[in-house]
XYZ file of C-alpha atoms in Angstrom:
575
model
C 119.626 108.274 101.688
C 118.945 107.943 105.398
C 115.846 105.783 105.545
C 114.334 106.019 109.031
C 112.185 102.945 109.117
C 111.325 101.164 112.360
C 114.812 99.656 112.487
C 116.669 102.950 112.809
C 118.238 104.419 115.904
C 115.836 107.324 115.520
C 113.811 107.336 118.746
C 110.931 109.287 120.154
C 113.172 110.975 122.682
C 115.351 112.406 119.899
C 112.463 114.166 118.191
C 111.999 117.914 118.110
C 108.643 119.176 119.397
C 105.877 118.431 116.917
C 104.506 121.309 114.874
C 100.838 121.703 114.060
C 99.828 119.361 111.247
C 102.647 116.875 111.837
C 102.007 113.163 112.236
C 102.892 111.762 115.643
C 105.122 108.665 115.606
C 106.200 109.084 111.975
C 109.141 110.617 110.115
C 110.189 111.076 106.495
C 113.005 109.242 104.730
C 115.561 111.635 106.258
C 114.259 111.130 109.800
C 112.467 114.508 110.044
C 108.899 114.983 111.322
C 106.353 114.805 108.487
C 103.400 117.027 107.706
C 100.096 115.290 107.132
C 99.438 117.450 104.070
C 102.502 116.414 102.069
C 103.137 112.800 103.081
C 101.407 109.485 103.443
C 97.691 109.029 102.811
C 96.339 107.663 99.555
C 99.187 109.210 97.574
C 101.755 106.979 99.280
C 99.429 104.007 99.755
C 98.790 103.940 95.990
C 102.471 103.045 95.437
C 102.031 100.063 97.779
C 98.844 98.944 96.041
C 100.583 99.144 92.661
C 103.558 97.127 93.884
C 101.349 94.513 95.503
C 99.266 94.206 92.332
C 102.473 93.359 90.454
C 103.543 90.880 93.155
C 100.132 89.159 93.170
C 100.149 89.007 89.368
C 103.492 87.198 89.590
C 102.607 84.864 92.455
C 99.145 83.950 91.173
C 100.457 83.642 87.624
C 102.769 80.892 88.825
C 100.407 79.200 91.260
C 97.121 79.190 89.327
C 98.330 76.737 86.689
C 101.066 75.011 88.671
C 99.074 71.799 88.999
C 98.840 71.619 85.198
C 102.602 72.037 84.824
C 103.266 69.331 87.395
C 100.858 66.835 85.839
C 101.424 67.529 82.132
C 105.073 68.635 82.011
C 106.563 66.743 84.955
C 104.199 63.758 84.718
C 103.037 63.747 88.338
C 99.774 62.114 89.401
C 96.803 64.286 90.369
C 97.239 63.506 94.065
C 101.002 64.125 94.075
C 100.606 67.354 92.140
C 97.831 68.582 94.450
C 99.984 67.770 97.492
C 102.939 69.656 95.979
C 100.809 72.695 95.162
C 99.351 72.732 98.677
C 102.788 72.292 100.253
C 104.242 75.166 98.210
C 101.266 77.424 98.891
C 101.313 76.547 102.576
C 105.017 77.321 102.840
C 104.544 80.653 101.074
C 101.705 81.617 103.410
C 103.394 80.494 106.650
C 106.773 82.131 106.102
C 105.370 85.678 106.484
C 105.484 85.000 110.237
C 109.274 84.767 110.009
C 109.621 87.627 107.546
C 107.396 89.940 109.553
C 109.230 89.150 112.793
C 112.560 90.012 111.163
C 111.110 93.227 109.722
C 109.479 94.396 112.957
C 112.450 93.515 115.139
C 115.508 94.174 112.960
C 115.376 95.307 109.338
C 112.252 97.455 109.251
C 109.476 97.234 106.688
C 111.013 99.408 103.978
C 114.347 97.573 103.865
C 112.642 94.176 104.083
C 110.459 95.013 101.071
C 113.442 96.128 98.972
C 115.605 93.104 99.860
C 112.730 90.637 99.418
C 111.813 92.091 96.030
C 115.392 91.767 94.758
C 115.535 88.086 95.772
C 111.989 87.596 94.394
C 113.249 88.758 90.985
C 116.153 86.297 91.245
C 113.783 83.435 92.064
C 111.487 84.227 89.136
C 114.495 84.459 86.818
C 115.755 81.034 87.885
C 112.250 79.586 87.581
C 111.997 80.873 84.020
C 115.425 79.430 83.255
C 114.383 76.007 84.575
C 111.474 75.739 82.122
C 113.206 77.103 79.017
C 116.382 75.033 79.141
C 116.353 72.880 76.005
C 117.157 69.709 77.941
C 113.871 69.924 79.812
C 111.702 69.857 76.693
C 113.990 67.291 75.066
C 113.625 64.720 77.839
C 110.222 65.245 79.427
C 107.589 62.757 78.347
C 104.199 63.666 79.829
C 103.153 60.033 79.831
C 106.014 59.040 82.109
C 106.923 59.809 85.663
C 108.753 62.815 87.003
C 111.965 60.750 87.020
C 112.159 61.185 83.234
C 113.258 64.803 83.672
C 116.909 65.620 84.165
C 117.345 65.690 87.903
C 119.316 68.930 88.019
C 116.638 70.826 86.114
C 113.882 69.459 88.344
C 115.929 70.457 91.402
C 116.426 73.937 89.929
C 112.683 74.202 89.270
C 111.687 73.351 92.838
C 114.542 75.390 94.333
C 113.374 78.444 92.380
C 109.756 77.769 93.287
C 110.515 77.632 96.996
C 112.868 80.617 96.790
C 109.852 82.613 95.583
C 107.825 81.213 98.495
C 110.507 82.205 101.020
C 110.970 85.808 99.887
C 107.232 86.248 99.429
C 107.156 85.682 103.187
C 109.113 88.886 103.691
C 107.385 90.937 101.015
C 103.704 90.174 101.593
C 103.151 91.207 105.248
C 105.465 94.216 105.105
C 104.049 95.868 101.994
C 100.490 95.731 103.349
C 101.415 96.891 106.844
C 103.606 99.644 105.375
C 100.676 100.730 103.207
C 98.323 100.911 106.202
C 101.019 102.849 108.101
C 100.521 105.698 105.632
C 97.248 106.569 107.386
C 97.246 108.287 110.781
C 94.945 106.428 113.168
C 94.673 109.541 115.357
C 93.104 111.611 112.574
C 89.360 110.851 112.076
C 89.467 111.322 108.313
C 92.557 109.165 107.834
C 91.241 106.554 110.259
C 88.164 106.028 108.050
C 90.426 106.006 104.977
C 92.493 103.241 106.558
C 89.381 101.052 106.885
C 88.640 101.606 103.185
C 92.295 100.953 102.359
C 91.920 97.248 103.152
C 88.896 96.999 100.845
C 90.542 98.779 97.907
C 93.805 96.952 98.528
C 91.989 93.663 98.155
C 90.173 94.909 95.053
C 93.455 95.907 93.376
C 95.124 92.634 94.319
C 92.223 90.524 93.054
C 91.882 92.518 89.856
C 95.553 91.886 89.172
C 95.155 88.197 90.020
C 92.190 87.910 87.620
C 94.279 89.333 84.773
C 97.145 86.988 85.666
C 94.893 83.935 85.634
C 93.259 84.824 82.313
C 96.424 85.939 80.514
C 99.184 83.748 81.924
C 97.210 80.494 82.027
C 96.434 80.960 78.327
C 100.071 81.782 77.514
C 101.326 78.810 79.529
C 98.858 76.356 77.964
C 99.013 77.563 74.370
C 102.243 79.509 73.752
C 105.121 78.881 76.137
C 105.709 78.051 79.779
C 108.927 80.059 79.623
C 107.053 83.190 78.539
C 104.334 82.469 81.092
C 106.938 82.485 83.895
C 109.126 85.200 82.368
C 106.470 87.929 82.282
C 106.106 87.943 86.121
C 109.880 88.387 86.442
C 109.818 91.495 84.239
C 106.810 92.868 86.094
C 108.532 92.525 89.479
C 111.479 94.575 88.187
C 109.017 97.324 87.243
C 107.358 97.012 90.672
C 110.661 97.586 92.462
C 111.244 100.769 90.442
C 107.724 102.012 91.298
C 108.256 101.341 94.998
C 111.561 103.225 95.067
C 109.987 106.197 93.271
C 107.640 106.724 96.217
C 110.401 106.740 98.858
C 110.249 110.496 99.470
C 106.494 110.473 100.125
C 106.334 107.611 102.639
C 105.807 107.885 106.374
C 108.230 105.752 108.369
C 107.430 104.568 111.873
C 109.737 105.755 114.645
C 111.485 103.043 116.549
C 110.519 103.353 120.194
C 113.304 103.174 122.755
C 111.796 100.305 124.663
C 111.831 96.547 125.038
C 110.819 94.444 122.037
C 107.121 93.487 122.157
C 108.140 89.840 121.758
C 110.225 90.149 124.925
C 107.439 91.979 126.776
C 104.758 89.442 125.895
C 107.056 86.491 126.559
C 108.041 88.019 129.894
C 104.410 88.138 130.989
C 103.953 84.403 130.419
C 107.245 83.613 132.159
C 106.292 85.767 135.168
C 102.808 84.238 135.340
C 104.287 80.722 135.330
C 106.848 81.710 137.971
C 104.053 82.966 140.224
C 101.607 80.178 139.382
C 101.423 78.954 142.983
C 100.704 82.398 144.395
C 97.305 82.574 146.080
C 94.717 85.357 145.826
C 95.421 86.253 149.458
C 99.075 86.866 148.594
C 97.943 89.280 145.896
C 95.829 91.187 148.395
C 98.681 91.311 150.929
C 101.083 92.702 148.314
C 98.587 95.345 147.234
C 98.137 96.453 150.847
C 101.905 96.506 151.509
C 102.775 98.391 148.343
C 99.710 100.600 148.285
C 98.740 99.479 144.771
C 95.742 97.887 143.129
C 95.837 95.763 140.008
C 92.917 96.846 137.839
C 93.254 94.279 135.071
C 90.630 92.708 132.788
C 88.780 89.583 133.861
C 89.797 87.438 130.889
C 92.775 85.080 131.277
C 93.110 85.857 134.980
C 96.086 83.501 135.306
C 98.187 86.136 133.525
C 97.398 88.634 136.298
C 99.935 86.775 138.435
C 102.623 88.321 136.238
C 101.795 91.588 138.042
C 103.226 90.257 141.277
C 106.768 90.890 142.388
C 106.050 89.567 145.901
C 108.479 92.238 146.995
C 107.570 95.828 146.168
C 111.196 96.875 146.736
C 112.669 94.536 144.112
C 114.502 96.055 141.196
C 112.492 97.362 138.295
C 111.449 94.790 135.711
C 110.829 91.861 138.049
C 107.069 92.425 137.939
C 105.161 93.156 134.742
C 103.044 96.262 134.344
C 99.305 96.189 133.750
C 99.810 97.431 130.178
C 102.216 94.542 129.483
C 99.758 92.005 130.903
C 96.921 93.471 128.839
C 99.155 93.341 125.771
C 99.768 89.625 126.380
C 96.052 89.038 126.915
C 95.295 90.797 123.641
C 97.668 88.426 121.865
C 96.143 85.394 123.543
C 92.628 86.489 122.594
C 93.602 86.268 118.930
C 94.358 82.549 119.043
C 90.760 81.167 119.046
C 89.849 83.413 116.110
C 92.975 82.286 114.283
C 92.333 78.597 114.972
C 88.644 78.593 114.020
C 89.487 80.260 110.690
C 91.658 77.338 109.550
C 88.800 75.354 107.990
C 87.981 78.365 105.838
C 91.582 78.239 104.623
C 91.281 74.521 103.808
C 88.310 75.318 101.584
C 90.256 78.218 100.069
C 93.033 75.811 99.046
C 90.696 73.905 96.697
C 90.424 76.770 94.194
C 93.774 76.086 92.559
C 93.697 72.293 92.835
C 90.526 70.216 92.565
C 88.322 73.028 91.225
C 90.801 73.335 88.331
C 90.935 69.571 87.787
C 87.118 69.473 87.638
C 87.094 72.171 84.989
C 89.635 70.271 82.874
C 87.112 67.432 82.337
C 84.257 69.677 81.150
C 83.420 71.356 77.852
C 85.475 74.554 77.856
C 84.645 75.697 74.337
C 84.041 79.442 74.307
C 83.462 79.524 70.558
C 84.377 77.048 67.780
C 88.116 76.454 67.754
C 88.838 78.161 71.107
C 88.879 76.529 74.540
C 89.478 78.472 77.727
C 92.184 77.042 80.051
C 90.759 75.253 83.080
C 92.842 77.447 85.406
C 91.265 80.597 83.936
C 88.041 79.777 85.785
C 89.761 80.982 88.962
C 89.435 84.487 87.528
C 85.737 84.368 88.406
C 86.745 84.491 92.070
C 88.702 87.658 91.484
C 86.098 89.168 89.173
C 83.443 88.571 91.845
C 85.692 90.326 94.362
C 86.380 93.251 92.024
C 82.653 93.736 91.384
C 81.501 93.187 94.958
C 84.003 95.316 96.893
C 82.682 98.640 95.511
C 79.160 97.443 96.324
C 80.302 96.541 99.837
C 82.202 99.779 100.451
C 79.836 102.237 98.767
C 76.412 100.655 99.384
C 76.506 97.965 102.082
C 78.648 99.898 104.596
C 76.579 103.146 104.529
C 73.328 101.196 104.912
C 74.724 99.086 107.761
C 76.215 102.214 109.368
C 72.750 103.776 109.518
C 71.562 100.874 111.678
C 74.662 100.148 113.773
C 76.284 103.632 114.049
C 79.674 101.949 113.470
C 82.098 103.575 110.974
C 82.619 100.233 109.187
C 78.931 99.269 109.262
C 79.555 95.923 110.951
C 82.349 94.771 113.236
C 85.382 92.959 111.893
C 84.314 89.688 113.562
C 80.794 89.922 112.114
C 82.316 90.415 108.686
C 84.546 87.355 109.070
C 81.620 85.206 110.237
C 79.418 86.094 107.257
C 82.182 84.962 104.912
C 82.513 81.663 106.752
C 78.830 80.920 106.163
C 79.199 81.750 102.469
C 82.222 79.431 102.278
C 80.190 76.539 103.695
C 77.465 77.290 101.132
C 80.104 77.244 98.389
C 81.098 73.701 99.342
C 77.469 72.552 99.224
C 77.109 74.019 95.732
C 80.419 72.438 94.646
C 79.271 69.019 95.879
C 75.964 69.293 93.996
C 77.721 70.341 90.776
C 80.183 67.446 91.119
C 77.261 65.010 91.494
C 75.825 66.464 88.284
C 79.210 66.006 86.538
C 79.525 62.357 87.647
C 75.951 61.566 86.559
C 76.593 63.139 83.153
C 79.711 60.996 82.718
C 77.670 57.859 83.533
C 74.836 58.909 81.242
C 77.162 59.222 78.236
C 79.248 56.132 79.049
C 82.395 58.106 79.807
C 83.190 56.728 83.255
C 86.228 54.836 81.998
C 87.224 57.458 79.422
C 88.911 60.156 81.547
C 90.547 61.849 78.543
C 87.241 62.447 76.764
C 85.506 65.763 77.433
C 82.254 65.370 79.339
C 79.347 67.038 77.460
C 78.607 69.417 80.309
C 79.394 73.120 80.140
C 82.225 74.416 82.303
C 79.949 77.321 83.255
C 78.305 74.998 85.798
C 81.360 75.687 87.976
C 80.903 79.469 87.927
C 78.527 79.652 90.962
C 81.038 77.996 93.309
C 83.784 80.355 92.113
C 81.577 83.426 92.534
C 80.482 82.351 96.022
C 84.142 81.870 96.938
C 84.928 85.393 95.776
C 82.120 87.006 97.759
C 83.097 84.968 100.832
C 86.665 86.278 100.462
C 85.424 89.894 100.472
C 83.950 89.274 103.901
C 86.368 86.849 105.556
C 89.786 87.536 104.035
C 89.494 91.329 104.114
C 88.008 91.089 107.604
C 90.898 88.910 108.804
C 93.472 91.292 107.323
C 91.982 94.300 109.096
C 91.357 92.361 112.307
C 94.904 91.063 112.761
C 96.458 94.373 111.722
C 94.288 96.305 114.169
C 94.349 93.992 117.178
C 98.082 93.377 117.601
C 100.462 95.834 119.333
C 101.368 98.715 117.019
C 105.012 97.582 116.747
C 103.887 94.132 115.546
C 101.563 95.078 112.723
C 103.665 93.277 110.120
C 103.363 90.210 112.347
C 99.615 90.837 112.497
C 99.367 90.642 108.709
C 101.602 87.562 108.825
C 99.225 85.905 111.305
C 96.449 86.344 108.753
C 98.716 84.880 106.061
C 99.590 81.949 108.308
C 95.921 80.953 108.416
C 95.984 80.437 104.649
C 99.379 78.762 104.839
C 98.495 76.260 107.521
C 95.148 75.710 105.801
C 96.968 74.668 102.624
C 99.202 72.285 104.550
C 96.194 70.846 106.389
C 94.452 70.428 103.052
C 97.466 68.495 101.767
C 97.466 66.322 104.896
C 93.723 65.724 104.621
C 94.054 64.703 100.980
C 96.888 62.284 101.852
C 94.912 60.679 104.682
C 91.761 60.303 102.572
C 93.769 58.955 99.623
C 95.338 56.336 101.909
C 91.999 55.429 103.499
C 89.896 55.216 100.341
C 92.440 53.942 97.784
C 94.478 50.767 97.411
C 93.400 47.125 96.997
C 92.066 47.853 93.523
C 89.700 50.569 94.728
C 89.275 54.016 93.242
C 90.048 56.669 95.828
C 88.130 59.914 96.255
C 90.938 61.574 94.280
C 91.569 58.991 91.567
C 93.429 60.221 88.475
C 90.267 59.217 86.634
C 87.981 61.877 88.112
C 84.960 60.082 86.639
C 85.660 57.270 89.113
C 86.669 59.583 91.945
C 84.384 61.137 94.555
C 85.227 64.791 94.918
C 81.585 65.227 95.916
C 82.240 63.282 99.134
C 85.247 65.485 99.841
C 83.215 68.647 99.307
C 80.448 67.413 101.614
C 83.097 66.704 104.248
C 84.466 70.242 103.918
C 80.953 71.689 104.134
C 80.385 69.819 107.396
C 83.736 70.904 108.818
C 82.929 74.508 107.846
C 79.676 74.427 109.822
C 81.448 72.995 112.886
C 84.216 75.587 112.628
C 81.664 78.394 112.296
C 79.879 77.253 115.459
C 83.190 77.322 117.356
C 84.062 80.709 115.855
C 80.708 82.130 116.921
C 81.308 81.009 120.497
C 84.689 82.734 120.736
C 83.669 85.812 118.754
C 80.812 86.559 121.158
C 83.203 86.786 124.105
C 85.985 88.646 122.269
C 87.068 91.965 123.781
C 88.499 94.365 121.202
C 91.973 95.667 121.971
C 90.904 99.109 120.775
C 87.231 99.997 121.180
C 85.113 100.392 118.060
C 84.231 104.026 117.481
C 80.640 105.170 117.116
C 79.599 107.597 114.416
C 78.121 110.749 115.994
C 74.431 111.159 115.341
């Protein structure tokens, strides 16, 4: 089967003239031009959504209750376990930058997805093996330290865990970019469908994650950790089969016979630095001598010096073209948006760590004789997303469109900003609920009894989970669409990876922040903000800190968003 993904030698120059109804810049799995009517669109994108739902079920099913496994099965402290969860999550979210770069430059998205999925299955299989080996259950004592476990099995566990993180870095950005590639941006109907694709993609992913949290956390807590990790492995095998079944319907991007975008963008910065001492008068003299005029945008003017060859007769390639300079400027414009979104990602990292630990101390009785797992509360985030996305797409967007005349109702940056405000509100609510929890513990004399359930319903935590979910509909979906849309076409996998890297670096920053605060507030007989006895800890202080950081980050985001120039202009709906 001759897959003609973006890594093939199939170039634009080798194409036959396009027939009416064919999709420009795309071919089928044999390398032939494709008709819009019988390829791509929702039919092909549905395969991607199905595969990603399986992948998210697997990833979330491992991560949602990981802190419980580390504390109860491996005997780690709350702080150590939280740091390990954040480090693993951060690694998994940062590696898409590497995976996407390899896919866009060498392997292509299709091949990267297939290879990554095969290794993903291997990692999940080894992870399952590490928790079912008899020696692990024979030697682990939950009241002792991690050193009680056989070292080889612990090494196998963490090796498998990080193998999943590594290959997820190749799978995650490529499957989403490949799904969006199934819509032709030049066709008005498919262009609008592509905007909806990101919404429904997120709905499918979050619905799958909600099921994973509810089902697997219960299985892991009450039946078997081996079964809880084994089910994702089986599901990923099914996902690979589903993906391969859609091969004949996919649209594959044609590899352009031109310089790599990484080389082009890097060349602009090198040329600008080389010409850094060139004066404005030298620019004018060159334009007069060569009979040219550099009509470039006003932002990042220092990059305009890359346009200069200082010798109009030099060989081709010494001076950058205006399109290359504008491409570099477009990449540079993304950085402030990326940086100011990091605090949102730090807040996002709390869902699977301290939010879960809070829930473990509260009354989780659903009915007599049945307690819900603390990790299952994370499903409220996904349920909020599943319920709100149809409202957003079918009600909010049409109403907003009537006022703004924009196809998406509001701009991508406006959408991201609204979510940031909701995230800050979530932290305020979380801090207030934590104050209520601490006061209840004091009222019933449970401050020094961390293993006794506090007589306060776990449903008090629901508002902060729901607010987090609604914030994600705005910010996370907005970031996905923004970074996919605003990078050069050849780098769209990297664009999705840039979005992922926000969450990854946010998790690592969260881990660093927790370590610094633990060092500053603990020791010398004091209880730190993150004491193992949460009744003596001060998660409320931590949440107030995050709320304040969120407000500061939003102010910085607003400043940069106001001056942002879209790489491709936002279309207006005809009246």
